[in-house]
Amino acid sequence: MATKFDLHQYGIETEKIYRNSSVPVLYELGLRLEKGTAISDVGALMTFSGEKTGRSPKDKRIVRHPDSENNIDWGDINIGLDEHTFMVNHERALDYLNTCEHLFVVDAYAGWDPNYRIKTRIVCTRAYHALFMQNMLIMPTEEELANFGEPDYVILNAGQFPANRYTSEMTSKTSVDLNLERKEIVILGTEYAGEMKKGIFSIMNYLMPLQDVLPMHCSANVGEEGDVTILFGLSGTGKTTLSADPKRKLIGDDEHCWTDDGTFNIEGGCYAKAIDLSAEKEPDIFNAIKFGTVLENVVYDKQTRAVDYTDVSITQNTRASYPIQYIDNVQMPCVAGHPVNIIFLTCDAFGVLPPVSKLTPEQASYHFISGYTAKVAGTEMGVTEPQATFSACFGAAFMMWHPNKYAELLAKKIKGHKVNAWLVNTGWNGTGSRMKLKHTRAMIDAIHHGDFDNVAYVKDEEFGFQVPTECPGVPSEVLVPINTWDDKEKYAVTKNKLISLFAENFKQFEGGVNPEILEAGPKSPELA
Protein backbone atom coordinates (compact mmCIF):
# COMPACT_ATOMS: atom_id res chain seq x y z
CA MET A 1 0.00 0.00 0.00
CA ALA A 2 1.05 3.58 -0.56
CA THR A 3 2.39 5.36 2.53
CA LYS A 4 1.55 8.83 3.84
CA PHE A 5 4.69 10.40 2.52
CA ASP A 6 5.19 13.31 0.17
CA LEU A 7 7.85 14.73 -2.12
CA HIS A 8 6.68 18.35 -2.06
CA GLN A 9 10.17 19.64 -1.20
CA TYR A 10 11.30 18.50 -4.66
CA GLY A 11 8.36 20.11 -6.47
CA ILE A 12 6.62 16.73 -6.89
CA GLU A 13 2.90 16.82 -6.09
CA THR A 14 2.01 13.18 -6.84
CA GLU A 15 0.10 11.96 -3.79
CA LYS A 16 0.33 8.18 -4.02
CA ILE A 17 3.85 7.22 -2.93
CA TYR A 18 5.04 3.65 -2.37
CA ARG A 19 7.99 4.00 0.00
CA ASN A 20 10.24 1.01 0.78
CA SER A 21 7.43 -1.34 -0.22
CA SER A 22 7.43 -5.06 0.47
CA VAL A 23 8.54 -7.45 -2.24
CA PRO A 24 5.00 -8.87 -2.79
CA VAL A 25 3.59 -5.34 -3.27
CA LEU A 26 6.27 -4.50 -5.83
CA TYR A 27 5.63 -7.81 -7.62
CA GLU A 28 1.89 -7.11 -7.80
CA LEU A 29 2.32 -3.58 -9.14
CA GLY A 30 5.01 -4.59 -11.61
CA LEU A 31 2.99 -7.50 -12.99
CA ARG A 32 -0.17 -5.45 -13.25
CA LEU A 33 1.23 -2.23 -14.69
CA GLU A 34 4.55 -2.80 -16.43
CA LYS A 35 4.87 -4.26 -19.89
CA GLY A 36 7.15 -7.28 -20.25
CA THR A 37 7.00 -8.26 -16.56
CA ALA A 38 6.45 -11.90 -15.54
CA ILE A 39 7.32 -14.42 -12.81
CA SER A 40 9.89 -17.12 -13.59
CA ASP A 41 9.41 -20.79 -12.71
CA VAL A 42 11.54 -20.27 -9.57
CA GLY A 43 9.76 -17.07 -8.49
CA ALA A 44 12.08 -14.35 -9.78
CA LEU A 45 10.58 -11.17 -11.24
CA MET A 46 11.46 -11.04 -14.95
CA THR A 47 11.52 -7.49 -16.30
CA PHE A 48 12.23 -5.66 -19.54
CA SER A 49 14.28 -2.46 -19.47
CA GLY A 50 13.06 -1.19 -22.82
CA GLU A 51 15.24 0.12 -25.62
CA LYS A 52 18.35 0.50 -23.45
CA THR A 53 19.65 -2.83 -22.14
CA GLY A 54 22.94 -1.44 -20.81
CA ARG A 55 24.46 1.75 -19.51
CA SER A 56 24.85 4.84 -21.73
CA PRO A 57 28.30 6.20 -20.73
CA LYS A 58 28.41 8.77 -23.55
CA ASP A 59 25.22 10.34 -22.21
CA LYS A 60 26.52 10.79 -18.65
CA ARG A 61 27.22 14.40 -17.60
CA ILE A 62 28.65 16.10 -14.50
CA VAL A 63 27.79 19.70 -13.67
CA ARG A 64 30.83 21.97 -13.66
CA HIS A 65 30.95 23.94 -10.42
CA PRO A 66 33.78 25.93 -8.78
CA ASP A 67 33.58 23.80 -5.60
CA SER A 68 34.36 20.51 -7.38
CA GLU A 69 35.62 21.44 -10.85
CA ASN A 70 39.33 21.14 -10.06
CA ASN A 71 38.91 17.66 -8.54
CA ILE A 72 37.36 16.00 -11.59
CA ASP A 73 39.28 14.36 -14.41
CA TRP A 74 37.37 15.96 -17.29
CA GLY A 75 37.39 14.23 -20.66
CA ASP A 76 35.56 11.56 -22.66
CA ILE A 77 34.39 9.83 -19.46
CA ASN A 78 33.66 12.77 -17.17
CA ILE A 79 31.85 15.10 -19.58
CA GLY A 80 30.95 18.55 -18.31
CA LEU A 81 27.51 20.15 -18.17
CA ASP A 82 26.48 23.69 -17.23
CA GLU A 83 24.10 24.38 -14.34
CA HIS A 84 21.40 25.86 -16.60
CA THR A 85 21.19 22.74 -18.80
CA PHE A 86 21.05 20.55 -15.70
CA MET A 87 18.08 22.57 -14.45
CA VAL A 88 16.35 22.23 -17.85
CA ASN A 89 16.63 18.44 -17.56
CA HIS A 90 15.70 18.60 -13.87
CA GLU A 91 12.51 20.52 -14.73
CA ARG A 92 11.73 18.05 -17.52
CA ALA A 93 12.05 15.16 -15.04
CA LEU A 94 9.78 16.91 -12.49
CA ASP A 95 7.18 17.61 -15.18
CA TYR A 96 7.05 13.94 -16.04
CA LEU A 97 7.05 12.69 -12.44
CA ASN A 98 4.13 15.01 -11.73
CA THR A 99 2.05 13.33 -14.45
CA CYS A 100 2.37 9.90 -12.79
CA GLU A 101 -0.52 8.48 -10.76
CA HIS A 102 1.92 6.98 -8.29
CA LEU A 103 5.65 6.98 -7.61
CA PHE A 104 8.07 4.75 -5.77
CA VAL A 105 10.60 5.90 -3.19
CA VAL A 106 13.51 3.87 -1.89
CA ASP A 107 15.25 5.32 1.16
CA ALA A 108 18.37 3.30 1.91
CA TYR A 109 22.11 3.40 2.60
CA ALA A 110 25.17 3.04 0.42
CA GLY A 111 28.08 1.65 2.47
CA TRP A 112 28.05 -0.92 5.29
CA ASP A 113 30.45 1.05 7.49
CA PRO A 114 28.30 3.57 9.41
CA ASN A 115 31.24 5.99 9.52
CA TYR A 116 31.20 6.39 5.73
CA ARG A 117 27.75 5.38 4.53
CA ILE A 118 25.53 7.87 2.74
CA LYS A 119 21.75 8.13 2.87
CA THR A 120 20.25 7.88 -0.60
CA ARG A 121 16.72 8.48 -1.88
CA ILE A 122 15.55 6.99 -5.17
CA VAL A 123 12.40 8.48 -6.73
CA CYS A 124 11.22 6.34 -9.65
CA THR A 125 8.18 5.38 -11.68
CA ARG A 126 8.58 1.61 -12.00
CA ALA A 127 8.14 -1.16 -9.42
CA TYR A 128 11.02 -2.94 -11.16
CA HIS A 129 13.37 -0.02 -10.43
CA ALA A 130 12.26 0.13 -6.79
CA LEU A 131 12.81 -3.59 -6.23
CA PHE A 132 16.16 -3.45 -8.04
CA MET A 133 17.42 -0.66 -5.78
CA GLN A 134 16.01 -2.28 -2.64
CA ASN A 135 18.13 -5.28 -3.61
CA MET A 136 21.24 -3.26 -4.42
CA LEU A 137 21.25 -0.83 -1.48
CA ILE A 138 21.38 -1.51 2.26
CA MET A 139 17.83 -1.33 3.53
CA PRO A 140 17.17 0.46 6.84
CA THR A 141 15.42 -1.19 9.75
CA GLU A 142 11.96 0.11 10.70
CA GLU A 143 13.55 2.27 13.39
CA GLU A 144 16.22 3.60 11.00
CA LEU A 145 13.56 4.39 8.41
CA ALA A 146 11.46 6.24 10.99
CA ASN A 147 14.49 8.41 11.79
CA PHE A 148 15.85 8.57 8.24
CA GLY A 149 15.43 12.32 7.87
CA GLU A 150 16.67 14.04 4.73
CA PRO A 151 18.88 12.02 2.37
CA ASP A 152 22.43 12.95 1.44
CA TYR A 153 21.82 12.29 -2.28
CA VAL A 154 18.69 11.98 -4.40
CA ILE A 155 18.14 10.21 -7.73
CA LEU A 156 15.19 11.48 -9.76
CA ASN A 157 14.61 8.66 -12.24
CA ALA A 158 12.26 9.84 -14.99
CA GLY A 159 13.82 7.36 -17.41
CA GLN A 160 10.54 6.59 -19.20
CA PHE A 161 10.55 10.18 -20.48
CA PRO A 162 13.18 11.30 -23.02
CA ALA A 163 15.60 14.17 -22.84
CA ASN A 164 15.07 16.81 -25.52
CA ARG A 165 17.90 16.17 -27.97
CA TYR A 166 17.81 19.83 -29.02
CA THR A 167 18.69 20.92 -25.50
CA SER A 168 22.23 22.32 -25.35
CA GLU A 169 24.92 19.65 -24.86
CA MET A 170 22.53 16.71 -25.28
CA THR A 171 23.73 14.00 -27.66
CA SER A 172 20.64 11.80 -27.65
CA LYS A 173 17.28 11.38 -25.92
CA THR A 174 19.15 9.75 -23.01
CA SER A 175 20.74 11.86 -20.30
CA VAL A 176 22.17 10.90 -16.90
CA ASP A 177 23.21 14.09 -15.08
CA LEU A 178 25.06 14.33 -11.76
CA ASN A 179 25.11 17.58 -9.79
CA LEU A 180 27.49 17.20 -6.82
CA GLU A 181 26.54 20.53 -5.30
CA ARG A 182 22.77 19.93 -5.46
CA LYS A 183 23.47 16.29 -4.51
CA GLU A 184 21.16 15.05 -7.23
CA ILE A 185 21.17 12.71 -10.21
CA VAL A 186 18.55 13.18 -12.93
CA ILE A 187 17.85 10.31 -15.35
CA LEU A 188 15.97 10.78 -18.64
CA GLY A 189 15.49 8.49 -21.63
CA THR A 190 16.71 5.15 -20.25
CA GLU A 191 14.97 2.54 -18.10
CA TYR A 192 18.13 0.47 -17.58
CA ALA A 193 18.31 0.06 -13.79
CA GLY A 194 22.10 -0.15 -13.71
CA GLU A 195 22.29 3.64 -14.25
CA MET A 196 21.03 4.17 -10.69
CA LYS A 197 23.43 1.67 -9.14
CA LYS A 198 26.46 3.06 -10.96
CA GLY A 199 25.34 6.63 -10.32
CA ILE A 200 25.68 6.02 -6.59
CA PHE A 201 29.03 4.31 -7.16
CA SER A 202 30.23 7.40 -9.05
CA ILE A 203 29.22 9.56 -6.07
CA MET A 204 31.16 7.30 -3.68
CA ASN A 205 34.14 7.43 -6.06
CA TYR A 206 34.11 11.20 -5.66
CA LEU A 207 33.42 11.45 -1.93
CA MET A 208 35.65 8.72 -0.51
CA PRO A 209 39.11 10.04 -1.60
CA LEU A 210 38.24 13.30 0.18
CA GLN A 211 38.37 11.21 3.38
CA ASP A 212 41.51 9.26 2.43
CA VAL A 213 39.37 6.22 1.57
CA LEU A 214 39.96 4.18 -1.59
CA PRO A 215 36.76 3.26 -3.50
CA MET A 216 37.25 0.14 -5.62
CA HIS A 217 35.44 -1.57 -8.49
CA CYS A 218 36.19 -5.06 -7.24
CA SER A 219 34.89 -8.17 -5.52
CA ALA A 220 36.05 -9.22 -2.06
CA ASN A 221 35.96 -12.24 0.22
CA VAL A 222 37.37 -13.25 3.59
CA GLY A 223 38.87 -16.49 4.96
CA GLU A 224 38.37 -18.17 8.32
CA GLU A 225 41.42 -16.35 9.72
CA GLY A 226 39.94 -12.97 8.78
CA ASP A 227 42.25 -12.63 5.76
CA VAL A 228 40.62 -10.43 3.12
CA THR A 229 41.24 -10.78 -0.61
CA ILE A 230 40.32 -8.06 -3.11
CA LEU A 231 39.80 -9.10 -6.75
CA PHE A 232 39.91 -6.47 -9.48
CA GLY A 233 38.97 -7.35 -13.03
CA LEU A 234 37.06 -6.17 -16.07
CA SER A 235 34.10 -8.03 -17.52
CA GLY A 236 34.87 -11.62 -18.49
CA THR A 237 37.96 -12.06 -16.32
CA GLY A 238 36.25 -14.13 -13.60
CA LYS A 239 35.81 -11.51 -10.85
CA THR A 240 32.37 -12.71 -9.73
CA THR A 241 33.06 -16.43 -10.32
CA LEU A 242 36.36 -16.49 -8.40
CA SER A 243 35.11 -14.38 -5.48
CA ALA A 244 32.25 -16.85 -4.89
CA ASP A 245 34.55 -19.36 -3.16
CA PRO A 246 32.90 -22.05 -0.99
CA LYS A 247 35.92 -21.95 1.34
CA ARG A 248 35.60 -18.20 1.98
CA LYS A 249 32.82 -15.77 2.88
CA LEU A 250 31.74 -13.27 0.24
CA ILE A 251 31.97 -9.61 1.30
CA GLY A 252 30.63 -8.35 -2.03
CA ASP A 253 30.86 -8.85 -5.78
CA ASP A 254 31.35 -5.36 -7.23
CA GLU A 255 31.90 -2.20 -5.15
CA HIS A 256 34.02 -1.73 -2.02
CA CYS A 257 35.95 0.84 -0.01
CA TRP A 258 39.26 0.52 1.85
CA THR A 259 39.46 2.73 4.94
CA ASP A 260 41.98 3.11 7.77
CA ASP A 261 39.99 0.41 9.59
CA GLY A 262 39.53 -2.14 6.81
CA THR A 263 37.19 -3.02 3.95
CA PHE A 264 33.46 -2.53 3.48
CA ASN A 265 30.97 -3.26 0.73
CA ILE A 266 29.11 -0.27 -0.69
CA GLU A 267 26.12 -2.36 -1.74
CA GLY A 268 23.50 -4.54 -0.12
CA GLY A 269 23.16 -6.92 -3.04
CA CYS A 270 24.75 -8.50 -6.10
CA TYR A 271 24.27 -7.77 -9.79
CA ALA A 272 25.44 -10.83 -11.66
CA LYS A 273 25.66 -11.46 -15.38
CA ALA A 274 23.18 -14.17 -16.31
CA ILE A 275 24.50 -15.13 -19.75
CA ASP A 276 25.12 -18.91 -19.93
CA LEU A 277 24.38 -19.22 -16.21
CA SER A 278 24.14 -22.80 -14.97
CA ALA A 279 23.90 -24.66 -11.66
CA GLU A 280 27.08 -26.57 -12.55
CA LYS A 281 29.32 -23.58 -13.36
CA GLU A 282 28.06 -20.98 -10.86
CA PRO A 283 25.86 -22.69 -8.25
CA ASP A 284 25.89 -19.77 -5.77
CA ILE A 285 24.48 -17.32 -8.31
CA PHE A 286 22.12 -19.87 -9.86
CA ASN A 287 20.62 -20.71 -6.45
CA ALA A 288 20.24 -17.01 -5.57
CA ILE A 289 17.64 -16.62 -8.32
CA LYS A 290 14.32 -16.96 -6.51
CA PHE A 291 11.45 -14.86 -5.11
CA GLY A 292 12.76 -11.31 -4.68
CA THR A 293 15.40 -11.55 -7.42
CA VAL A 294 15.07 -9.29 -10.46
CA LEU A 295 15.95 -10.91 -13.81
CA GLU A 296 16.54 -8.32 -16.53
CA ASN A 297 15.91 -8.87 -20.24
CA VAL A 298 16.05 -12.68 -20.16
CA VAL A 299 14.22 -14.92 -22.63
CA TYR A 300 11.89 -17.52 -21.15
CA ASP A 301 9.43 -20.23 -22.16
CA LYS A 302 5.98 -18.62 -22.33
CA GLN A 303 4.31 -21.76 -20.90
CA THR A 304 6.68 -23.00 -18.21
CA ARG A 305 8.36 -19.64 -17.45
CA ALA A 306 11.71 -21.45 -17.42
CA VAL A 307 14.56 -19.07 -18.35
CA ASP A 308 16.89 -19.85 -21.24
CA TYR A 309 20.15 -18.28 -20.06
CA THR A 310 21.84 -19.06 -23.38
CA ASP A 311 19.38 -16.93 -25.37
CA VAL A 312 20.84 -13.47 -26.00
CA SER A 313 18.27 -12.34 -28.58
CA ILE A 314 17.28 -9.35 -26.37
CA THR A 315 20.81 -8.57 -25.16
CA GLN A 316 24.05 -10.25 -24.15
CA ASN A 317 23.84 -8.19 -20.96
CA THR A 318 21.20 -10.28 -19.18
CA ARG A 319 21.41 -9.71 -15.42
CA ALA A 320 20.23 -10.92 -12.02
CA SER A 321 19.87 -8.57 -9.04
CA TYR A 322 19.41 -10.08 -5.58
CA PRO A 323 20.10 -9.24 -1.91
CA ILE A 324 23.56 -10.40 -0.83
CA GLN A 325 22.08 -12.68 1.83
CA TYR A 326 20.72 -14.82 -1.02
CA ILE A 327 24.29 -16.14 -1.25
CA ASP A 328 24.81 -18.88 1.36
CA ASN A 329 28.37 -18.12 2.44
CA VAL A 330 28.38 -14.39 3.08
CA GLN A 331 29.99 -12.01 5.58
CA MET A 332 27.21 -10.15 7.41
CA PRO A 333 27.47 -7.25 7.95
CA CYS A 334 29.64 -6.82 4.84
CA VAL A 335 32.62 -5.34 6.68
CA ALA A 336 36.05 -6.93 7.23
CA GLY A 337 39.68 -6.11 7.96
CA HIS A 338 42.51 -4.93 5.73
CA PRO A 339 43.32 -6.98 2.62
CA VAL A 340 46.12 -9.51 2.87
CA ASN A 341 46.09 -10.13 -0.89
CA ILE A 342 45.06 -8.02 -3.87
CA ILE A 343 44.55 -9.86 -7.14
CA PHE A 344 44.34 -8.17 -10.53
CA LEU A 345 42.49 -10.48 -12.91
CA THR A 346 43.18 -10.20 -16.61
CA CYS A 347 42.11 -12.32 -19.56
CA ASP A 348 45.15 -12.13 -21.83
CA ALA A 349 44.18 -13.32 -25.31
CA PHE A 350 47.75 -12.78 -26.59
CA GLY A 351 48.99 -15.76 -24.53
CA VAL A 352 52.09 -14.04 -23.12
CA LEU A 353 51.18 -13.11 -19.55
CA PRO A 354 51.86 -15.79 -16.91
CA PRO A 355 48.86 -17.36 -15.15
CA VAL A 356 50.14 -15.95 -11.84
CA SER A 357 52.84 -13.42 -10.95
CA LYS A 358 53.78 -11.32 -7.93
CA LEU A 359 53.91 -7.52 -8.18
CA THR A 360 55.75 -4.78 -6.32
CA PRO A 361 53.56 -1.92 -4.97
CA GLU A 362 54.68 0.25 -7.92
CA GLN A 363 53.87 -2.49 -10.43
CA ALA A 364 50.51 -2.94 -8.73
CA SER A 365 49.80 0.77 -9.21
CA TYR A 366 50.84 0.57 -12.86
CA HIS A 367 48.55 -2.40 -13.59
CA PHE A 368 45.77 -0.81 -11.54
CA ILE A 369 45.91 2.36 -13.66
CA SER A 370 46.18 0.30 -16.87
CA GLY A 371 43.24 -2.02 -16.13
CA TYR A 372 44.12 -4.45 -18.92
CA THR A 373 42.21 -7.34 -20.41
CA ALA A 374 41.71 -8.59 -23.99
CA LYS A 375 39.09 -10.08 -26.27
CA VAL A 376 40.00 -13.17 -28.24
CA ALA A 377 39.51 -13.35 -32.00
CA GLY A 378 36.08 -14.59 -32.97
CA THR A 379 34.20 -13.53 -29.83
CA GLU A 380 32.74 -10.49 -31.57
CA MET A 381 32.02 -9.59 -35.16
CA GLY A 382 35.09 -8.13 -36.82
CA VAL A 383 37.56 -9.24 -34.13
CA THR A 384 40.10 -11.26 -36.13
CA GLU A 385 43.06 -11.04 -33.73
CA PRO A 386 43.41 -10.44 -29.99
CA GLN A 387 42.10 -7.02 -29.04
CA ALA A 388 43.42 -5.23 -25.96
CA THR A 389 41.02 -3.37 -23.67
CA PHE A 390 42.18 -0.91 -21.01
CA SER A 391 39.96 0.64 -18.34
CA ALA A 392 41.73 2.77 -15.72
CA CYS A 393 41.39 1.47 -12.15
CA PHE A 394 39.36 -1.44 -13.59
CA GLY A 395 36.38 0.91 -13.72
CA ALA A 396 37.18 4.07 -15.67
CA ALA A 397 33.52 4.80 -16.39
CA PHE A 398 32.87 5.53 -12.70
CA MET A 399 36.13 7.19 -11.61
CA MET A 400 35.72 10.93 -11.01
CA TRP A 401 39.28 11.92 -10.04
CA HIS A 402 42.42 11.41 -12.12
CA PRO A 403 43.43 7.71 -11.99
CA ASN A 404 46.63 8.66 -10.19
CA LYS A 405 44.55 9.79 -7.17
CA TYR A 406 43.22 6.25 -6.76
CA ALA A 407 46.60 4.68 -7.61
CA GLU A 408 48.39 6.72 -4.94
CA LEU A 409 45.82 5.69 -2.36
CA LEU A 410 46.24 2.05 -3.41
CA ALA A 411 50.05 2.17 -3.22
CA LYS A 412 49.92 3.90 0.18
CA LYS A 413 47.58 1.26 1.59
CA ILE A 414 49.50 -1.67 0.04
CA LYS A 415 52.74 -0.44 1.63
CA GLY A 416 51.14 0.57 4.92
CA HIS A 417 49.52 -2.83 5.45
CA LYS A 418 52.19 -4.95 3.71
CA VAL A 419 49.67 -6.37 1.24
CA ASN A 420 50.67 -8.94 -1.38
CA ALA A 421 49.73 -7.93 -4.94
CA TRP A 422 49.27 -10.51 -7.70
CA LEU A 423 48.45 -10.52 -11.41
CA VAL A 424 46.39 -13.56 -12.39
CA ASN A 425 45.78 -14.32 -16.07
CA THR A 426 42.56 -16.25 -16.71
CA GLY A 427 43.08 -16.04 -20.48
CA TRP A 428 45.09 -18.00 -23.00
CA ASN A 429 48.59 -19.48 -23.28
CA GLY A 430 50.82 -20.39 -26.21
CA THR A 431 48.95 -23.63 -26.94
CA GLY A 432 45.87 -21.62 -27.95
CA SER A 433 43.96 -23.02 -24.97
CA ARG A 434 42.35 -20.97 -22.23
CA MET A 435 43.53 -21.43 -18.67
CA LYS A 436 41.48 -24.13 -16.97
CA LEU A 437 39.20 -22.79 -14.25
CA LYS A 438 40.38 -25.52 -11.86
CA HIS A 439 44.00 -24.39 -12.41
CA THR A 440 43.09 -20.74 -11.77
CA ARG A 441 41.22 -21.74 -8.61
CA ALA A 442 44.29 -23.75 -7.52
CA MET A 443 46.48 -20.65 -7.97
CA ILE A 444 44.05 -18.50 -5.97
CA ASP A 445 44.07 -21.20 -3.26
CA ALA A 446 47.89 -21.19 -3.31
CA ILE A 447 47.86 -17.41 -2.77
CA HIS A 448 45.49 -17.82 0.18
CA HIS A 449 47.48 -20.68 1.73
CA GLY A 450 50.86 -18.96 1.36
CA ASP A 451 52.11 -21.74 -0.92
CA PHE A 452 54.11 -19.25 -3.00
CA ASP A 453 56.16 -18.11 0.02
CA ASN A 454 58.73 -20.87 -0.35
CA VAL A 455 58.99 -21.57 -4.07
CA ALA A 456 61.51 -20.44 -6.70
CA TYR A 457 60.57 -17.48 -8.87
CA VAL A 458 61.81 -16.34 -12.25
CA LYS A 459 61.76 -12.68 -13.19
CA ASP A 460 59.98 -11.66 -16.35
CA GLU A 461 62.63 -9.40 -17.85
CA GLU A 462 60.25 -7.19 -19.82
CA PHE A 463 57.36 -6.87 -17.35
CA GLY A 464 59.59 -7.04 -14.29
CA PHE A 465 57.25 -9.11 -12.13
CA GLN A 466 58.17 -12.38 -10.37
CA VAL A 467 56.71 -15.64 -11.71
CA PRO A 468 56.46 -18.66 -9.37
CA THR A 469 57.70 -21.90 -10.95
CA GLU A 470 55.59 -24.26 -8.81
CA CYS A 471 51.96 -24.37 -7.73
CA PRO A 472 50.05 -27.27 -6.10
CA GLY A 473 47.59 -28.79 -8.57
CA VAL A 474 48.97 -26.93 -11.60
CA PRO A 475 51.38 -28.40 -14.21
CA SER A 476 54.69 -26.50 -13.95
CA GLU A 477 54.99 -26.11 -17.72
CA VAL A 478 52.00 -23.72 -17.89
CA LEU A 479 53.37 -21.33 -15.24
CA VAL A 480 56.05 -19.77 -17.47
CA PRO A 481 54.35 -18.62 -20.71
CA ILE A 482 57.29 -19.12 -23.11
CA ASN A 483 57.28 -22.84 -22.27
CA THR A 484 53.78 -23.14 -23.81
CA TRP A 485 54.90 -21.72 -27.17
CA ASP A 486 56.45 -23.96 -29.86
CA ASP A 487 57.49 -20.90 -31.84
CA LYS A 488 59.68 -18.89 -29.43
CA GLU A 489 60.28 -16.17 -32.00
CA LYS A 490 56.55 -15.62 -32.45
CA TYR A 491 56.19 -15.48 -28.65
CA ALA A 492 58.78 -12.66 -28.51
CA VAL A 493 57.05 -10.71 -31.31
CA THR A 494 53.60 -11.14 -29.72
CA LYS A 495 54.89 -10.13 -26.30
CA ASN A 496 56.55 -7.03 -27.74
CA LYS A 497 53.25 -6.09 -29.39
CA LEU A 498 51.43 -6.30 -26.05
CA ILE A 499 54.15 -4.21 -24.37
CA SER A 500 53.72 -1.52 -27.02
CA LEU A 501 49.93 -1.53 -26.41
CA PHE A 502 50.53 -1.03 -22.68
CA ALA A 503 52.96 1.82 -23.40
CA GLU A 504 50.63 3.51 -25.89
CA ASN A 505 47.68 3.32 -23.49
CA PHE A 506 49.72 4.70 -20.59
CA LYS A 507 50.79 7.84 -22.47
CA GLN A 508 47.52 9.52 -21.45
CA PHE A 509 48.47 9.18 -17.76
CA GLU A 510 52.17 10.08 -17.88
CA GLY A 511 51.68 13.74 -16.98
CA GLY A 512 49.81 12.99 -13.76
CA VAL A 513 51.56 9.83 -12.54
CA ASN A 514 54.46 9.40 -10.11
CA PRO A 515 57.81 8.54 -11.79
CA GLU A 516 58.10 5.31 -9.73
CA ILE A 517 54.79 4.05 -11.16
CA LEU A 518 55.81 5.00 -14.70
CA GLU A 519 59.11 3.17 -14.28
CA ALA A 520 57.27 0.02 -13.12
CA GLY A 521 55.67 -0.54 -16.53
CA PRO A 522 56.86 -3.15 -19.06
CA LYS A 523 59.86 -2.38 -21.29
CA SER A 524 60.51 -3.68 -24.78
CA PRO A 525 63.57 -6.04 -24.91
CA GLU A 526 66.06 -3.37 -25.97
CA LEU A 527 65.05 -1.21 -22.96
CA ALA A 528 64.46 -3.98 -20.40
GROMACS .gro file of C-alpha atoms in nm, residues 219-223 226-231 243 248 251 338-343 444 447-448:
model
   23
  219SER     CA    1   3.489  -0.817  -0.552
  220ALA     CA    2   3.605  -0.922  -0.206
  221ASN     CA    3   3.596  -1.224   0.022
  222VAL     CA    4   3.737  -1.325   0.359
  223GLY     CA    5   3.887  -1.649   0.496
  226GLY     CA    6   3.994  -1.297   0.878
  227ASP     CA    7   4.225  -1.263   0.576
  228VAL     CA    8   4.062  -1.043   0.312
  229THR     CA    9   4.124  -1.078  -0.061
  230ILE     CA   10   4.032  -0.806  -0.311
  231LEU     CA   11   3.980  -0.910  -0.675
  243SER     CA   12   3.511  -1.438  -0.548
  248ARG     CA   13   3.560  -1.820   0.198
  251ILE     CA   14   3.197  -0.961   0.130
  338HIS     CA   15   4.251  -0.493   0.573
  339PRO     CA   16   4.332  -0.698   0.262
  340VAL     CA   17   4.612  -0.951   0.287
  341ASN     CA   18   4.609  -1.013  -0.089
  342ILE     CA   19   4.506  -0.802  -0.387
  343ILE     CA   20   4.455  -0.986  -0.714
  444ILE     CA   21   4.405  -1.850  -0.597
  447ILE     CA   22   4.786  -1.741  -0.277
  448HIS     CA   23   4.549  -1.782   0.018
   0.00000   0.00000   0.00000
